[in-house]
Coordinates of C-alpha atoms in Angstrom, one line a residue:
Chain C
M1 CA 0.0 0.0 0.0
A2 CA 1.3 3.4 -0.9
N3 CA 2.1 5.9 1.8
T4 CA -1.3 7.6 2.3
D5 CA 0.1 10.3 4.6
G6 CA 2.4 12.0 2.1
N7 CA 1.5 15.5 0.8
G8 CA 1.8 14.4 -2.8
Y9 CA -0.6 11.6 -2.3
T10 CA -3.0 13.7 -0.4
I11 CA -3.1 16.4 -3.1
G12 CA -3.3 13.8 -5.8
F13 CA -6.2 12.0 -4.0
A14 CA -8.1 15.3 -3.5
T15 CA -7.6 16.3 -7.1
I16 CA -8.9 13.0 -8.5
M17 CA -11.8 12.9 -6.1
V18 CA -12.9 16.4 -7.0
I19 CA -12.7 15.6 -10.7
V20 CA -14.6 12.3 -10.3
V21 CA -17.3 13.8 -8.1
G22 CA -17.6 16.9 -10.3
G23 CA -17.9 14.8 -13.3
I24 CA -20.6 12.6 -11.8
L25 CA -22.7 15.6 -10.6
A26 CA -22.3 17.6 -13.8
A27 CA -23.4 14.6 -15.9
L28 CA -26.3 14.0 -13.6
A29 CA -27.4 17.6 -13.6
T30 CA -27.2 17.9 -17.4
G31 CA -29.0 14.6 -17.9
L32 CA -31.8 15.3 -15.6
K33 CA -32.3 19.0 -16.4
P34 CA -35.0 18.6 -19.1
A35 CA -37.1 16.4 -16.8
I36 CA -36.7 18.8 -13.9
K37 CA -37.6 21.8 -16.0
E38 CA -40.7 20.0 -17.3
N39 CA -41.8 19.2 -13.7
E40 CA -41.4 22.9 -12.8
R41 CA -43.4 24.0 -15.7
F42 CA -46.2 21.5 -14.9
E43 CA -46.2 22.7 -11.3
K44 CA -46.6 26.3 -12.4
Q45 CA -49.5 25.5 -14.7
Q46 CA -51.1 23.4 -11.9
N47 CA -50.8 26.3 -9.5
I48 CA -52.3 28.9 -12.0
L49 CA -55.2 26.6 -12.8
Y50 CA -55.7 25.7 -9.2
A51 CA -56.1 29.4 -8.3
M52 CA -58.9 29.8 -10.9
G53 CA -60.7 26.8 -9.6
V54 CA -59.6 24.2 -12.1
N55 CA -58.6 21.4 -9.9
E56 CA -59.6 17.9 -8.8
N57 CA -60.8 18.8 -5.4
G58 CA -64.3 17.5 -6.1
D59 CA -66.0 16.7 -2.8
D60 CA -62.7 16.5 -0.9
T61 CA -62.6 19.4 1.5
G62 CA -59.4 18.6 3.3
S63 CA -56.5 18.3 0.8
V64 CA -55.2 20.1 -2.2
N65 CA -55.7 18.2 -5.4
F66 CA -54.1 19.6 -8.5
I67 CA -54.9 18.6 -12.1
P68 CA -52.7 15.6 -12.8
T69 CA -49.4 16.4 -14.6
D70 CA -50.3 14.3 -17.7
K71 CA -53.4 16.5 -18.3
V72 CA -52.2 19.9 -17.1
E73 CA -50.6 21.1 -20.4
E74 CA -53.9 20.5 -22.3
E75 CA -56.1 22.1 -19.6
F76 CA -53.8 25.1 -19.4
T77 CA -54.2 25.9 -23.0
K78 CA -57.9 25.3 -22.7
Y79 CA -58.5 27.6 -19.8
I80 CA -55.9 30.4 -20.0
K81 CA -57.0 32.6 -22.9
E82 CA -54.6 35.5 -22.8
T83 CA -51.3 36.3 -21.1
Y84 CA -50.0 39.8 -20.5
I85 CA -46.8 41.5 -19.2
I86 CA -47.1 44.7 -17.2
Q87 CA -43.9 46.8 -17.2
G88 CA -43.4 50.4 -16.4
G89 CA -47.1 51.1 -16.0
K90 CA -47.9 49.7 -19.5
I91 CA -49.7 46.4 -20.2
A92 CA -49.0 44.4 -23.3
Q93 CA -50.2 41.0 -24.5
S94 CA -47.2 38.7 -24.5
D95 CA -46.5 35.0 -24.9
E96 CA -43.4 35.4 -22.7
A97 CA -45.4 35.9 -19.5
F98 CA -45.1 32.3 -18.5
K99 CA -41.4 32.4 -18.7
V100 CA -40.9 35.5 -16.5
D101 CA -38.7 34.6 -13.5
M102 CA -40.5 36.0 -10.5
K103 CA -37.5 35.6 -8.2
K104 CA -35.3 37.7 -10.5
E105 CA -38.0 40.3 -11.1
S106 CA -38.7 40.7 -7.4
K107 CA -35.2 42.1 -7.0
L108 CA -35.8 44.9 -9.5
A109 CA -37.4 48.3 -8.9
K110 CA -41.2 48.3 -9.2
S111 CA -41.1 50.7 -12.2
T112 CA -38.9 48.4 -14.3
R113 CA -40.3 45.0 -13.0
K114 CA -42.0 42.7 -15.5
M115 CA -45.3 41.6 -14.0
P116 CA -47.1 38.7 -15.7
L117 CA -50.9 38.5 -15.7
Y118 CA -52.9 35.4 -16.8
V119 CA -56.4 35.9 -18.0
G120 CA -58.4 32.7 -17.9
E121 CA -62.0 31.9 -18.6
R122 CA -64.1 29.1 -17.0
D123 CA -67.8 28.6 -17.4
G124 CA -68.1 32.0 -19.2
K125 CA -66.5 33.8 -16.3
K126 CA -63.3 35.8 -16.5
F127 CA -60.4 35.2 -14.0
Y128 CA -57.4 37.3 -13.6
V129 CA -54.6 35.2 -12.1
I130 CA -51.8 37.2 -10.5
P131 CA -48.5 35.6 -9.6
M132 CA -46.7 36.9 -6.6
Y133 CA -43.4 36.4 -4.8
G134 CA -42.4 37.5 -1.3
K135 CA -40.6 36.6 1.9
G136 CA -41.7 34.3 4.7
L137 CA -39.9 33.6 7.9
W138 CA -37.0 31.5 6.6
D139 CA -37.0 31.9 2.8
A140 CA -39.1 32.8 -0.2
I141 CA -42.9 32.3 -0.4
W142 CA -44.9 32.7 -3.6
G143 CA -48.4 32.1 -4.8
Y144 CA -51.1 32.9 -7.3
V145 CA -54.3 34.8 -6.6
A146 CA -57.3 34.7 -9.0
L147 CA -59.6 37.8 -9.0
D148 CA -62.8 38.3 -10.9
D149 CA -64.1 41.5 -12.5
Q150 CA -65.4 42.8 -9.2
L151 CA -61.9 42.3 -7.6
V152 CA -63.1 39.5 -5.4
V153 CA -60.7 36.7 -4.8
Q154 CA -61.9 33.5 -6.5
G155 CA -59.1 31.3 -5.4
A156 CA -55.5 31.3 -4.1
T157 CA -52.6 29.0 -3.9
F158 CA -49.4 29.5 -1.9
D159 CA -46.2 27.7 -1.6
H160 CA -42.9 28.2 0.2
K161 CA -39.3 27.2 0.1
G162 CA -38.5 26.5 3.7
E163 CA -41.2 27.6 6.2
T164 CA -41.4 25.5 9.4
P165 CA -43.3 22.3 8.9
G166 CA -46.6 22.3 11.0
L167 CA -46.5 26.1 11.4
G168 CA -45.6 28.5 8.5
A169 CA -45.6 25.6 6.0
N170 CA -49.4 25.4 6.5
I171 CA -49.8 28.3 4.0
K172 CA -50.0 25.6 1.3
E173 CA -52.7 23.7 3.2
R174 CA -56.3 23.8 2.0
Y175 CA -57.8 25.4 5.1
F176 CA -55.6 28.4 4.8
M177 CA -55.9 28.9 1.0
D178 CA -59.6 28.4 1.0
D179 CA -60.1 31.2 3.5
F180 CA -59.2 33.7 0.8
I181 CA -62.0 32.7 -1.5
G182 CA -64.7 35.4 -1.6
E183 CA -62.6 38.0 0.2
S184 CA -62.7 41.4 -1.5
I185 CA -59.5 43.3 -1.9
M186 CA -61.4 46.6 -1.9
N187 CA -63.0 48.3 1.0
N188 CA -65.6 51.0 0.2
G189 CA -64.0 51.7 -3.1
K190 CA -60.5 52.0 -1.7
Y191 CA -57.8 49.4 -2.1
A192 CA -57.3 47.4 1.1
G193 CA -55.6 44.2 0.1
I194 CA -56.1 41.1 2.4
T195 CA -54.6 40.9 5.8
V196 CA -53.7 37.6 7.5
A197 CA -55.0 38.7 10.9
K198 CA -54.6 37.3 14.4
G199 CA -57.5 37.7 16.7
N200 CA -60.0 38.9 14.2
N201 CA -62.8 37.0 16.1
D202 CA -63.7 35.3 12.9
P203 CA -61.9 31.9 12.9
K204 CA -64.4 30.3 10.6
N205 CA -64.0 33.2 8.2
L206 CA -67.7 33.9 7.8
T207 CA -67.3 37.6 7.2
K208 CA -66.1 38.0 3.7
D209 CA -66.0 41.8 3.5
D210 CA -63.6 42.5 6.3
N211 CA -60.4 42.1 4.1
E212 CA -59.1 39.7 6.7
V213 CA -58.5 35.9 6.9
D214 CA -57.6 34.0 10.0
A215 CA -53.9 33.7 10.8
M216 CA -52.1 30.4 11.5
A217 CA -51.2 29.9 15.2
G218 CA -47.5 30.0 15.7
A219 CA -46.7 31.4 12.3
T220 CA -46.9 35.1 12.7
I221 CA -44.0 36.1 10.5
T222 CA -45.0 33.8 7.6
G223 CA -48.6 35.2 7.8
D224 CA -47.3 38.7 7.8
G225 CA -45.2 37.8 4.8
V226 CA -48.3 36.6 2.9
T227 CA -50.1 39.9 3.9
A228 CA -47.2 42.0 2.6
M229 CA -46.8 40.0 -0.6
I230 CA -50.5 40.3 -1.4
K231 CA -50.8 43.9 -0.5
S232 CA -47.9 45.1 -2.5
T233 CA -48.5 42.9 -5.6
L234 CA -52.2 43.3 -6.1
K235 CA -52.0 47.1 -5.8
S236 CA -50.0 47.4 -9.0
Y237 CA -52.4 45.2 -10.9
I238 CA -55.7 46.8 -10.1
P239 CA -55.6 49.7 -12.6
H240 CA -54.7 47.3 -15.4
I241 CA -57.5 44.8 -14.5
Q242 CA -60.0 47.6 -14.4
K243 CA -58.9 48.6 -17.9
L244 CA -59.1 45.1 -19.2
K245 CA -62.6 44.2 -18.1
Chain P
M1 CA -32.8 -12.9 11.6
G2 CA -31.5 -16.4 10.7
L3 CA -29.5 -14.8 7.9
L4 CA -27.3 -12.8 10.1
S5 CA -24.6 -14.0 12.6
K6 CA -24.8 -13.0 16.2
K7 CA -22.3 -10.2 15.7
D8 CA -24.1 -8.8 12.7
Q9 CA -27.4 -8.9 14.5
K10 CA -25.8 -6.8 17.2
L11 CA -24.8 -4.2 14.6
I12 CA -28.4 -3.7 13.7
L13 CA -30.1 -4.1 17.0
D14 CA -27.8 -2.3 19.3
P15 CA -28.4 1.2 17.9
L16 CA -32.2 0.5 18.2
S17 CA -32.0 0.4 22.0
D18 CA -28.8 0.3 24.1
D19 CA -26.6 2.2 21.7
N20 CA -29.2 4.5 20.2
P21 CA -27.6 7.4 18.4
I22 CA -30.0 10.0 19.7
T23 CA -30.8 8.9 23.2
I24 CA -27.5 7.4 24.2
Q25 CA -24.9 9.0 22.0
V26 CA -27.0 12.2 21.8
L27 CA -26.1 12.8 18.2
G28 CA -28.4 14.2 15.4
I29 CA -30.3 16.3 17.9
C30 CA -30.5 19.3 15.6
S31 CA -32.5 17.6 12.9
A32 CA -34.6 15.8 15.6
L33 CA -35.6 19.2 16.8
A34 CA -36.2 20.8 13.5
I35 CA -38.4 18.4 11.7
T36 CA -40.5 16.4 14.2
A37 CA -43.4 18.8 14.4
Q38 CA -45.2 16.4 12.0
L39 CA -45.2 12.7 11.8
K40 CA -44.9 12.6 8.1
A41 CA -41.8 14.8 8.0
S42 CA -40.2 12.5 10.6
I43 CA -40.9 9.4 8.5
V44 CA -39.6 11.0 5.4
M45 CA -36.4 12.2 7.2
A46 CA -35.9 8.7 8.7
V47 CA -36.1 7.1 5.3
S48 CA -33.7 9.6 3.7
V49 CA -31.2 9.1 6.4
L50 CA -31.5 5.3 6.1
F51 CA -30.7 5.6 2.4
V52 CA -27.8 8.0 2.8
L53 CA -26.2 6.4 5.8
G54 CA -26.5 2.8 4.4
I55 CA -24.9 3.7 1.1
G56 CA -22.5 6.3 2.5
N57 CA -21.1 3.8 5.0
V58 CA -20.4 1.3 2.2
V59 CA -18.7 3.9 0.0
I60 CA -16.5 5.1 2.8
S61 CA -15.7 1.5 3.8
L62 CA -14.6 0.6 0.3
M63 CA -12.4 3.7 0.2
R64 CA -11.0 3.3 3.7
N65 CA -7.6 2.1 2.7
I66 CA -6.9 4.8 0.2
I67 CA -8.3 7.9 2.0
P68 CA -5.5 10.1 3.1
S69 CA -5.9 10.6 6.9
K70 CA -5.2 14.3 6.7
I71 CA -8.3 15.1 4.7
R72 CA -10.5 12.2 5.7
I73 CA -13.2 14.4 7.2
I74 CA -13.5 16.4 4.0
V75 CA -13.6 13.3 2.0
Q76 CA -16.5 12.0 4.2
L77 CA -18.3 15.3 3.8
I78 CA -17.9 15.1 0.0
V79 CA -19.3 11.6 -0.1
V80 CA -22.4 12.6 2.0
A81 CA -22.9 15.8 0.0
T82 CA -22.6 14.0 -3.3
L83 CA -25.1 11.3 -2.3
V84 CA -27.5 13.8 -1.1
I85 CA -27.3 15.9 -4.3
I86 CA -27.8 12.7 -6.4
V87 CA -30.9 11.8 -4.3
D88 CA -32.2 15.3 -4.6
Q89 CA -31.8 15.6 -8.3
V90 CA -33.2 12.2 -9.1
L91 CA -36.3 12.9 -6.9
K92 CA -36.7 16.3 -8.6
A93 CA -36.7 14.6 -12.0
Y94 CA -38.8 11.5 -11.3
A95 CA -40.7 12.1 -8.0
Y96 CA -41.3 15.8 -8.0
S97 CA -44.0 16.0 -5.3
L98 CA -41.9 13.9 -3.0
S99 CA -38.9 16.1 -3.6
K100 CA -41.0 19.1 -2.6
E101 CA -41.9 17.5 0.7
L102 CA -38.2 16.8 1.3
S103 CA -37.0 20.2 0.3
V104 CA -35.8 21.4 3.7
F105 CA -34.6 18.1 4.9
V106 CA -32.2 17.3 2.1
G107 CA -29.9 20.0 3.4
L108 CA -30.3 18.8 6.9
I109 CA -29.1 15.3 6.0
I110 CA -25.7 16.6 5.2
T111 CA -25.3 18.3 8.5
N112 CA -26.5 15.3 10.5
C113 CA -23.7 14.4 12.8
I114 CA -24.8 10.7 13.0
I115 CA -23.7 10.3 9.4
M116 CA -20.2 11.7 9.9
G117 CA -20.0 10.0 13.3
R118 CA -20.7 6.5 11.8
F119 CA -18.3 7.2 8.9
E120 CA -15.5 8.2 11.3
A121 CA -16.2 5.6 14.0
F122 CA -17.2 2.6 12.0
A123 CA -16.8 2.6 8.2
L124 CA -13.2 3.7 8.3
G125 CA -12.2 0.6 10.2
N126 CA -14.6 -2.1 9.0
G127 CA -15.5 -3.9 5.8
P128 CA -18.4 -2.9 3.5
Y129 CA -20.9 -5.5 4.6
K130 CA -20.5 -4.8 8.3
S131 CA -20.5 -1.0 7.5
F132 CA -23.7 -1.4 5.6
L133 CA -25.4 -3.2 8.6
D134 CA -24.0 -0.6 11.0
G135 CA -25.4 2.2 8.8
I136 CA -28.8 0.6 8.5
G137 CA -28.9 -0.1 12.3
N138 CA -28.0 3.5 13.3
A139 CA -30.4 5.0 10.8
L140 CA -33.2 2.8 12.1
G141 CA -32.3 3.8 15.7
Y142 CA -32.4 7.5 14.7
G143 CA -35.6 7.0 12.8
V144 CA -37.4 5.2 15.6
I145 CA -36.8 8.1 18.0
L146 CA -37.7 10.6 15.3
I147 CA -41.0 8.9 14.7
I148 CA -41.8 8.6 18.4
V149 CA -41.2 12.3 18.9
G150 CA -43.0 13.2 15.7
F151 CA -46.0 11.1 16.8
F152 CA -46.4 12.9 20.2
R153 CA -45.7 16.4 18.9
E154 CA -48.2 16.1 16.1
L155 CA -50.8 14.4 18.2
L156 CA -50.6 16.8 21.1
G157 CA -49.7 19.9 19.2
S158 CA -52.0 19.8 16.2
G159 CA -54.4 17.0 17.2
T160 CA -53.7 15.2 14.0
L161 CA -51.6 12.2 12.8
L162 CA -50.2 12.2 9.3
G163 CA -52.7 15.1 8.7
F164 CA -55.8 13.2 9.8
K165 CA -57.8 14.8 12.5
V166 CA -57.8 11.9 15.0
L167 CA -59.0 14.0 18.0
G168 CA -61.8 15.7 16.2
D169 CA -62.1 19.2 14.8
P170 CA -60.8 22.1 17.0
I171 CA -62.9 24.7 15.2
E172 CA -66.2 22.7 14.9
K173 CA -65.6 21.5 18.4
T174 CA -66.2 17.8 17.7
G175 CA -64.6 14.7 19.3
L176 CA -62.3 15.5 22.2
Y177 CA -62.6 19.2 21.6
S178 CA -66.3 19.1 22.5
I179 CA -65.4 18.4 26.2
G180 CA -63.0 21.3 26.4
Y181 CA -59.7 19.8 25.2
E182 CA -57.3 22.2 23.5
N183 CA -54.3 21.6 21.4
N184 CA -51.0 22.4 23.0
G185 CA -49.4 24.8 20.6
F186 CA -46.2 24.6 22.6
M187 CA -45.6 21.1 21.4
L188 CA -45.0 22.4 17.9
L189 CA -42.0 24.5 19.0
S190 CA -38.5 23.1 19.0
P191 CA -37.9 23.1 22.7
M192 CA -40.6 20.5 23.2
A193 CA -38.8 18.1 20.9
L194 CA -35.9 18.4 23.3
I195 CA -38.2 17.7 26.3
V196 CA -39.8 14.7 24.6
V197 CA -36.3 13.3 23.7
G198 CA -35.4 13.9 27.4
L199 CA -38.4 12.0 28.5
I200 CA -37.5 9.1 26.3
I201 CA -33.9 9.1 27.6
W202 CA -35.3 9.1 31.2
V203 CA -37.6 6.1 30.5
Q204 CA -34.9 4.2 28.8
R205 CA -32.3 4.7 31.5
S206 CA -34.7 3.9 34.3
K207 CA -35.6 0.7 32.6
N208 CA -32.0 -0.2 32.1
P209 CA -29.8 1.2 34.9
A210 CA -26.6 -0.1 33.2
L211 CA -26.9 2.8 30.8
V212 CA -26.6 5.5 33.5
E213 CA -23.1 7.0 33.6
E214 CA -21.3 7.1 36.9
N215 CA -20.1 10.5 38.0

């Protein structure tokens, strides 16, 4: 056995190991990239459709059931009629809306940011699906909110990168997302957004015109993140939606 | 267990009880605190560690005679990190929804001191077969504690198990909640994981006084 303590051996071993490991990982990443990209695209389509009520929830009231991945592409083209990009206060129809990287855009100033808008139609009713991106407690949170002509929320879906399981991670649970349905983002003609509120004395969320949904216990910061994300995003969309309808 | 010799059996069974990585060696506590708020997360983490530790131990054991001792810790770290990235990428490509469940835990596997501990203490000095058994045994020992803690934290903290409302509905006031029972939100916070682990250690040591250290 060679002397494994020598400097030359150590450096040689490290070099070979780095090359081998680097090679394996690079090959793997390149080989799997198309499949991963496709999964991400399907997920985005599932989320957009879910927000406008196209999902497989049926009679199930407890869990989130997206359109299955093998059908989502077809359903997406069926329900989403137009896509727009809003930039610098101007709205323009664009096929590139789906490709906009929300994470990248969220770092830009609001005046130069590209903001996608998906306009869908289901059962003769128009839905404006708005993507959003914000900060939770630990990491990024994002979601889609679908509004109708009257600026009433028709559906919402949220997701997160690393919120605490059992606490903040519950933003992607059905009971939290369903609370948004029917909430108006306007209050007496003025923009109010939707607040994830603690102690609003309405845990069953029966009052729909209070611009509030019930917060999750133990997840104050994540809830505040959702509030901030919704408030700042929807505000820039309202004038454009009012023009479109 | 007829397939395994007495010695091999010990490799698997010891970490489950008298040499448990969490309750006796007190390793891997950080991930035990972080992810046991839900039973499902605990199970997923237990399975992931089982996979990484089983294979990682074999890889390190096969390389044990050629690893330069000066950089052995870094080599171990690279092996764990590589395995974890491979698992992560393959899941993302072929089991996307599962990979989303795992998101946070994948990173935590790398930092799990049980894995480095077994590489250093066992795989570097033993053959691949024994190392494999040792890896599986320790991962199971870790997993069992994780699942016990996850069970109690989810049951008492959220009133659910694997997401099912086993105690009734806290808002509709059905089941146990109809007689005034309330969820203990404190169970969902990390400190309670430590207290539950502490209680397990207490029970285990009072049942087997040989485990109690002399001062």
